[in-house]
C-alpha positions as semicolon CSV with decimal commas, in nm:
position;residue;x (nm);y (nm);z (nm)
1;M;9,507;11,153;12,064
2;T;9,383;10,922;12,340
3;K;9,011;10,915;12,263
4;P;8,865;10,719;11,971
5;P;8,759;10,949;11,687
6;R;8,393;11,051;11,692
7;S;8,367;11,179;11,336
8;S;8,465;10,853;11,165
9;N;8,310;10,617;11,420
10;H;7,972;10,591;11,249
11;R;7,874;10,254;11,105
12;A;7,609;10,209;10,840
13;S;7,292;10,029;10,946
14;A;7,170;9,702;10,799
15;Q;6,852;9,885;10,702
16;E;7,057;10,092;10,456
17;A;7,172;9,773;10,285
18;R;6,824;9,618;10,283
19;A;6,680;9,931;10,125
20;F;6,953;9,932;9,862
21;F;6,892;9,571;9,758
22;A;6,517;9,625;9,755
23;A;6,571;9,910;9,508
24;N;6,843;9,723;9,314
25;P;6,742;9,354;9,304
26;D;6,975;9,282;9,011
27;I;7,293;9,347;9,212
28;D;7,497;9,036;9,291
29;A;7,864;9,146;9,277
30;I;7,960;9,386;9,555
31;D;8,312;9,511;9,624
32;I;8,392;9,600;9,983
33;I;8,670;9,860;9,984
34;F;8,918;9,986;10,241
35;T;9,195;10,240;10,191
36;N;9,527;10,174;10,361
37;M;9,822;10,404;10,425
38;C;9,933;10,411;10,062
39;G;9,589;10,522;9,945
40;V;9,528;10,223;9,717
41;P;9,169;10,093;9,733
42;R;9,177;9,724;9,829
43;G;8,913;9,479;9,940
44;K;8,719;9,174;9,829
45;R;8,414;9,086;9,623
46;L;8,099;8,948;9,785
47;R;7,773;8,801;9,662
48;A;7,455;8,987;9,756
49;H;7,350;8,731;10,019
50;E;7,674;8,794;10,214
51;V;7,639;9,171;10,247
52;I;7,373;9,212;10,518
53;A;7,592;9,022;10,762
54;V;7,873;9,272;10,705
55;Y;7,638;9,554;10,799
56;E;7,512;9,368;11,105
57;S;7,834;9,232;11,252
58;G;8,127;9,339;11,035
59;R;8,368;9,133;10,828
60;F;8,706;8,997;10,929
61;L;9,010;9,115;10,731
62;P;9,379;9,082;10,827
63;G;9,512;9,391;11,001
64;S;9,837;9,357;10,806
65;V;9,666;9,490;10,492
66;L;9,669;9,835;10,651
67;V;10,047;9,838;10,622
68;V;10,111;9,677;10,283
69;D;10,317;9,893;10,050
70;I;10,218;10,064;9,725
71;V;10,243;9,736;9,529
72;G;10,067;9,526;9,792
73;R;10,364;9,361;9,963
74;D;10,363;9,296;10,337
75;T;10,575;9,536;10,540
76;E;10,707;9,286;10,793
77;E;10,915;9,555;10,964
78;T;10,598;9,702;11,120
79;G;10,556;9,397;11,343
80;L;10,200;9,358;11,220
81;V;10,255;9,047;11,009
82;W;10,430;8,749;11,170
83;E;10,467;8,886;11,524
84;D;10,096;8,968;11,525
85;G;10,002;8,629;11,381
86;D;9,859;8,818;11,084
87;A;9,554;8,862;11,306
88;D;9,213;8,969;11,183
89;R;9,036;9,293;11,262
90;Y;8,683;9,398;11,176
91;V;8,576;9,621;10,892
92;Y;8,236;9,792;10,906
93;P;8,058;9,976;10,621
94;V;8,076;10,353;10,588
95;P;7,726;10,509;10,578
96;G;7,602;10,625;10,240
97;T;7,866;10,448;10,030
98;L;7,670;10,140;9,912
99;V;7,618;10,240;9,548
100;R;7,609;10,092;9,201
101;A;7,938;10,064;9,010
102;P;7,815;10,093;8,651
103;W;8,155;10,061;8,482
104;L;8,178;9,706;8,625
105;G;7,850;9,597;8,464
106;D;7,479;9,609;8,537
107;G;7,492;9,389;8,846
108;A;7,785;9,551;9,029
109;A;7,803;9,770;9,339
110;Q;8,050;9,873;9,609
111;F;8,079;10,023;9,956
112;L;8,359;10,173;10,165
113;T;8,463;10,033;10,501
114;S;8,667;10,137;10,804
115;F;8,883;9,914;11,027
116;Y;8,809;9,843;11,393
117;E;8,995;9,644;11,656
118;L;8,824;9,334;11,794
119;D;8,703;9,530;12,098
120;G;8,523;9,774;11,866
121;T;8,778;10,056;11,896
122;P;8,848;10,240;11,568
123;S;9,187;10,131;11,436
124;D;9,448;10,404;11,479
125;L;9,623;10,276;11,164
126;D;9,319;10,332;10,941
127;P;9,369;10,662;10,751
128;R;8,995;10,734;10,766
129;H;9,002;10,722;11,146
130;V;9,320;10,931;11,150
131;L;9,131;11,204;10,962
132;G;8,829;11,162;11,190
133;A;9,044;11,230;11,497
134;V;9,173;11,557;11,349
135;I;8,820;11,668;11,259
136;D;8,722;11,603;11,621
137;E;8,998;11,839;11,736
138;L;8,855;12,119;11,522
139;E;8,502;12,046;11,640
140;N;8,627;12,069;12,000
141;D;8,728;12,426;11,910
142;G;8,382;12,502;11,770
143;L;8,490;12,480;11,405
144;T;8,364;12,266;11,118
145;P;8,592;12,232;10,816
146;V;8,427;12,290;10,480
147;V;8,634;12,126;10,209
148;A;8,652;12,050;9,837
149;V;8,902;11,834;9,652
150;E;9,037;11,899;9,302
151;L;9,231;11,618;9,138
152;E;9,436;11,631;8,820
153;F;9,492;11,317;8,616
154;Y;9,616;11,196;8,278
155;L;9,438;10,977;8,028
156;V;9,707;10,759;7,875
157;D;9,751;10,478;7,626
158;I;9,975;10,193;7,743
159;S;9,910;9,954;7,454
160;H;10,260;10,007;7,313
161;G;10,452;9,980;7,640
162;R;10,564;10,317;7,776
163;P;10,258;10,537;7,832
164;V;10,171;10,817;7,590
165;P;9,885;11,068;7,605
166;A;9,559;10,903;7,504
167;K;9,422;10,917;7,151
168;S;9,071;11,054;7,103
169;A;8,815;10,784;7,025
170;V;8,611;11,054;6,852
171;T;8,872;11,186;6,607
172;G;9,167;10,948;6,639
173;H;9,386;11,249;6,719
174;R;9,662;11,228;6,980
175;S;9,746;11,577;7,099
176;S;10,104;11,693;7,146
177;D;10,013;12,049;7,246
178;I;9,931;12,188;7,589
179;Q;9,600;12,356;7,496
180;V;9,517;12,457;7,854
181;Y;9,141;12,516;7,894
182;G;9,099;12,380;7,542
183;L;8,739;12,301;7,452
184;R;8,830;12,083;7,159
185;E;9,026;11,860;7,396
186;M;8,712;11,816;7,608
187;E;8,511;11,734;7,294
188;D;8,771;11,476;7,188
189;F;8,699;11,271;7,500
190;K;8,326;11,339;7,532
191;P;8,226;10,967;7,544
192;F;8,461;10,915;7,839
193;F;8,340;11,227;8,019
194;D;7,974;11,139;7,960
195;D;8,029;10,800;8,125
196;L;8,233;10,961;8,402
197;Y;7,952;11,201;8,492
198;A;7,693;10,923;8,470
199;A;7,896;10,697;8,700
200;C;7,950;10,980;8,949
201;D;7,577;11,057;8,947
202;A;7,506;10,688;9,013
203;Q;7,739;10,705;9,314
204;N;7,605;11,038;9,442
205;L;7,943;11,201;9,386
206;P;7,911;11,579;9,342
207;L;8,126;11,610;9,030
208;E;8,117;11,956;8,877
209;S;8,327;12,150;8,627
210;G;8,618;12,004;8,433
211;I;8,899;12,150;8,224
212;S;9,174;12,044;7,991
213;E;9,486;12,102;8,201
214;Y;9,841;12,215;8,127
215;A;9,956;11,910;7,926
216;P;9,829;11,681;7,650
217;G;9,586;11,428;7,796
218;Q;9,573;11,598;8,137
219;F;9,240;11,698;8,295
220;E;9,105;11,832;8,623
221;F;8,756;11,805;8,770
222;T;8,612;11,959;9,083
223;L;8,413;11,788;9,356
224;R;8,166;12,026;9,519
225;H;8,261;12,150;9,866
226;K;8,093;11,999;10,172
227;A;8,064;12,096;10,537
228;D;8,157;11,735;10,614
229;A;8,527;11,689;10,558
230;L;8,517;11,315;10,612
231;R;8,244;11,257;10,357
232;A;8,407;11,497;10,110
233;T;8,726;11,293;10,137
234;D;8,530;10,969;10,094
235;D;8,404;11,130;9,773
236;A;8,763;11,181;9,655
237;I;8,850;10,817;9,726
238;M;8,545;10,696;9,535
239;Y;8,602;10,944;9,253
240;K;8,956;10,821;9,183
241;R;8,822;10,467;9,152
242;V;8,546;10,583;8,916
243;V;8,791;10,769;8,690
244;K;9,019;10,467;8,663
245;G;8,732;10,226;8,606
246;V;8,559;10,432;8,339
247;A;8,892;10,484;8,162
248;V;8,948;10,108;8,139
249;K;8,598;10,067;7,999
250;H;8,707;10,305;7,720
251;G;9,030;10,117;7,649
252;L;9,245;10,373;7,833
253;E;9,429;10,410;8,160
254;A;9,374;10,703;8,394
255;T;9,670;10,780;8,617
256;F;9,697;11,004;8,920
257;M;10,074;10,952;8,918
258;A;10,239;11,279;9,021
259;K;10,477;11,306;8,723
260;P;10,415;11,056;8,441
261;F;10,603;11,261;8,178
262;A;10,935;11,433;8,251
263;E;10,876;11,744;8,038
264;A;10,502;11,782;8,101
265;A;10,309;11,920;8,398
266;G;10,271;11,709;8,708
267;S;9,934;11,621;8,857
268;G;9,832;11,776;9,187
269;M;9,556;11,742;9,442
270;H;9,435;12,084;9,551
271;L;9,248;12,107;9,881
272;H;9,008;12,401;9,924
273;I;8,925;12,463;10,290
274;S;8,728;12,708;10,499
275;M;8,593;12,684;10,855
276;N;8,236;12,728;10,971
277;D;8,183;12,864;11,319
278;A;7,928;12,729;11,569
279;G;7,655;12,930;11,395
280;G;7,734;12,780;11,053
281;K;7,897;13,097;10,919
282;N;8,229;13,104;10,736
283;A;8,482;13,209;11,000
284;F;8,722;13,319;10,723
285;A;8,470;13,549;10,552
286;S;8,592;13,907;10,514
287;E;8,588;14,203;10,280
288;D;8,966;14,183;10,301
289;P;9,085;13,965;10,008
290;A;9,325;13,797;10,251
291;G;9,042;13,695;10,484
292;T;9,011;13,720;10,861
293;P;9,291;13,697;11,120
294;L;9,172;13,339;11,184
295;L;9,243;13,251;10,821
296;R;9,583;13,415;10,853
297;H;9,661;13,199;11,158
298;A;9,541;12,886;10,976
299;I;9,777;12,969;10,690
300;G;10,056;13,026;10,939
301;G;10,001;12,679;11,078
302;M;9,992;12,524;10,730
303;K;10,308;12,704;10,630
304;A;10,492;12,597;10,946
305;A;10,395;12,231;10,903
306;L;10,468;12,189;10,532
307;A;10,809;12,029;10,578
308;D;10,680;11,792;10,848
309;S;10,396;11,682;10,619
310;M;10,579;11,630;10,288
311;A;10,598;11,252;10,331
312;V;10,217;11,253;10,317
313;F;10,182;11,517;10,045
314;A;10,450;11,350;9,830
315;P;10,437;10,982;9,934
316;N;10,624;10,815;9,647
317;A;10,958;10,833;9,469
318;N;10,791;10,976;9,160
319;S;10,619;11,245;9,369
320;Y;10,937;11,451;9,396
321;R;10,977;11,484;9,020
322;R;10,675;11,716;9,021
323;F;10,833;11,997;9,223
324;K;10,997;12,231;8,973
325;A;11,005;12,611;8,957
326;N;10,767;12,778;8,713
327;S;10,565;12,457;8,682
328;Y;10,255;12,546;8,891
329;A;10,382;12,296;9,149
330;P;10,503;12,479;9,462
331;V;10,859;12,438;9,589
332;A;10,864;12,657;9,903
333;P;10,651;12,742;10,209
334;T;10,487;13,050;10,057
335;W;10,139;13,201;10,062
336;G;9,959;13,470;9,868
337;V;9,628;13,614;9,755
338;N;9,497;13,527;9,408
339;N;9,840;13,386;9,321
340;R;9,899;13,038;9,174
341;T;10,277;13,053;9,216
342;V;10,258;12,990;9,592
343;S;10,191;12,683;9,805
344;L;9,897;12,830;9,994
345;R;9,661;13,048;9,790
346;V;9,366;13,256;9,905
347;P;9,156;13,253;9,586
348;A;8,966;13,549;9,450
349;G;8,595;13,549;9,531
350;S;8,316;13,706;9,730
351;P;8,375;13,780;10,100
352;A;8,147;13,493;10,200
353;S;8,349;13,245;9,995
354;R;8,687;13,327;10,150
355;H;8,901;13,015;10,193
356;V;9,250;12,877;10,135
357;E;9,370;12,644;9,861
358;H;9,650;12,406;9,960
359;R;9,846;12,334;9,640
360;V;10,135;12,114;9,756
361;C;9,988;11,762;9,742
362;G;10,045;11,540;9,445
363;A;9,745;11,362;9,297
364;D;9,913;11,041;9,418
365;A;9,870;11,138;9,785
366;N;9,625;10,949;10,005
367;P;9,331;11,195;10,031
368;Y;9,251;11,094;10,390
369;L;9,606;11,155;10,509
370;A;9,659;11,470;10,305
371;M;9,339;11,619;10,446
372;A;9,433;11,509;10,798
373;A;9,778;11,669;10,780
374;V;9,643;11,997;10,639
375;L;9,360;12,024;10,893
376;A;9,601;11,940;11,176
377;A;9,831;12,222;11,066
378;M;9,540;12,465;11,040
379;C;9,413;12,365;11,385
380;E;9,755;12,419;11,541
381;G;9,802;12,751;11,364
382;M;9,467;12,883;11,483
383;R;9,530;12,765;11,839
384;Q;9,876;12,918;11,848
385;Q;9,780;13,227;11,643
386;T;10,073;13,159;11,413
387;D;10,180;13,450;11,194
388;P;10,248;13,341;10,833
389;G;10,443;13,657;10,751
390;P;10,367;13,881;10,454
391;A;10,183;13,744;10,152
392;V;10,394;13,693;9,841
393;V;10,314;13,936;9,560
394;G;10,416;13,841;9,207
395;N;10,626;13,537;9,117
396;G;10,638;13,312;9,421
397;Y;10,923;13,109;9,270
398;E;11,149;13,416;9,285
399;A;11,033;13,557;9,618
400;E;11,273;13,591;9,910
401;E;11,065;13,336;10,101
402;A;11,126;13,079;9,824
403;K;11,488;13,046;9,934
404;V;11,358;12,813;10,206
405;R;11,273;12,500;10,010
406;L;11,044;12,215;10,097
407;P;11,210;11,872;10,136
408;N;11,282;11,759;9,781
409;H;11,409;11,412;9,865
410;W;11,195;11,114;9,966
411;G;11,420;11,004;10,250
412;A;11,443;11,352;10,404
413;A;11,066;11,385;10,395
414;I;11,011;11,049;10,565
415;E;11,263;11,140;10,837
416;A;11,101;11,480;10,898
417;F;10,758;11,319;10,927
418;E;10,877;11,047;11,163
419;Q;11,037;11,304;11,395
420;S;10,752;11,555;11,388
421;E;10,594;11,608;11,729
422;L;10,308;11,792;11,560
423;M;10,222;11,497;11,336
424;K;10,249;11,255;11,630
425;R;10,016;11,470;11,836
426;Y;9,744;11,503;11,575
427;L;9,777;11,187;11,362
428;G;9,887;10,957;11,643
429;A;10,237;10,842;11,736
430;R;10,168;10,481;11,640
431;F;10,038;10,583;11,301
432;V;10,335;10,814;11,233
433;R;10,583;10,543;11,328
434;N;10,421;10,278;11,111
435;Y;10,372;10,510;10,813
436;A;10,741;10,600;10,829
437;V;10,834;10,231;10,844
438;V;10,615;10,145;10,543
439;K;10,753;10,431;10,335
440;G;11,111;10,368;10,448
441;V;11,089;10,003;10,344
442;E;10,923;10,106;10,019
443;M;11,207;10,348;9,948
444;A;11,467;10,077;10,016
445;R;11,290;9,840;9,777
446;F;11,269;10,110;9,512
447;M;11,636;10,203;9,542
448;A;11,737;9,835;9,521
449;E;11,609;9,817;9,164
450;V;11,857;9,897;8,883
451;P;11,682;10,115;8,620
452;E;11,778;10,142;8,253
453;I;11,935;10,485;8,303
454;D;12,200;10,329;8,530
455;F;12,334;10,132;8,235
456;T;12,309;10,432;8,001
457;W;12,506;10,656;8,234
458;Y;12,741;10,422;8,419
459;L;12,802;10,093;8,236
460;R;13,089;10,232;8,025
461;N;13,163;10,558;8,205
462;A;13,204;10,448;8,564
């Protein structure tokens, strides 16, 4: 990728901010937010009188924050801390993201930003720009991705130390049963869900249906699909912050951790994707339940790139605890039609709605990077007319294709990503190198800790 991304290189106008403050004169605490490689929203809080200047001329922030690890430590090994003088870059506001943040109080608001170099070039280490560059590649081929994001999460209580599923504020009941699609479980947390919907409405987030998922305290909500993949992914970033913030307001914690409980279901991020052609029609639409040949090629590309992308889809040590057979978390590069036991599912639906659901990502994945990796794989598959092989029928965990497993170790996934020519070509070689460095250092720090189980297993037995 040699050209700056077009799709993400749109800065909000100062007029947008002036109109917002004219309509919301009570606002005087505004969080500016960026999302770095690890997907953690970071930023700073401004007073209202400071905000217009950010819209007019940007705000300086250190470039090193793009490569801090999951807990906010500098990753010196990237060369972007001391060697770079911890130099500043610009951030500019993302259009349409200056909104009230009701869970923070009546006078609070927020907006998203993207990083730019001092010469105005979009930063190639900003995940939002990485996604924008991949969207540009598809648009060069006359295709517009139409996407929706589904995120699973747990409501938990951490007041007694180790987290446990949350107790209902309505009934005082703490469930120990799965109760998938349980309505009573939705009723138990109605005050939380009412505030969640209200906060999403205040932020113009298209939150739709929700369900009680496959574990006590686990839920999933759907964000409506959009023919603007970048904005739909912005929605996912903002939505995760809303869920966490509203949960705290209710005395709870919401976690998108991939596997918070060893014996319970993990939490995934499912990406639903179709492609519109130049005329705005779904290029995957077909009477065939498996879709058009173009959809088949897109699936072929996704299937071929799964191993290269696992470091993005499963970015943390805990991420790999989620991948277990017969758990609704995929373990192999498989695809099928109307089949939830595979990695890549073509859901049931009308011919016009034909699309693919990518089921590999954990809910802990950075939505910008997950979307970028999936769209890159689809783009390559469609360009190369990649054949995905036959669809799996029946139990995908027992299919012949399931003998080829996805990387199930953090280090192997990081190495595969770092060496992937496909990822370098679409996400940018500099980004791939630095992401691998950040995650490699993170893994070393994680492995250097001595957990309690080490003493249980080895103190007397080794």
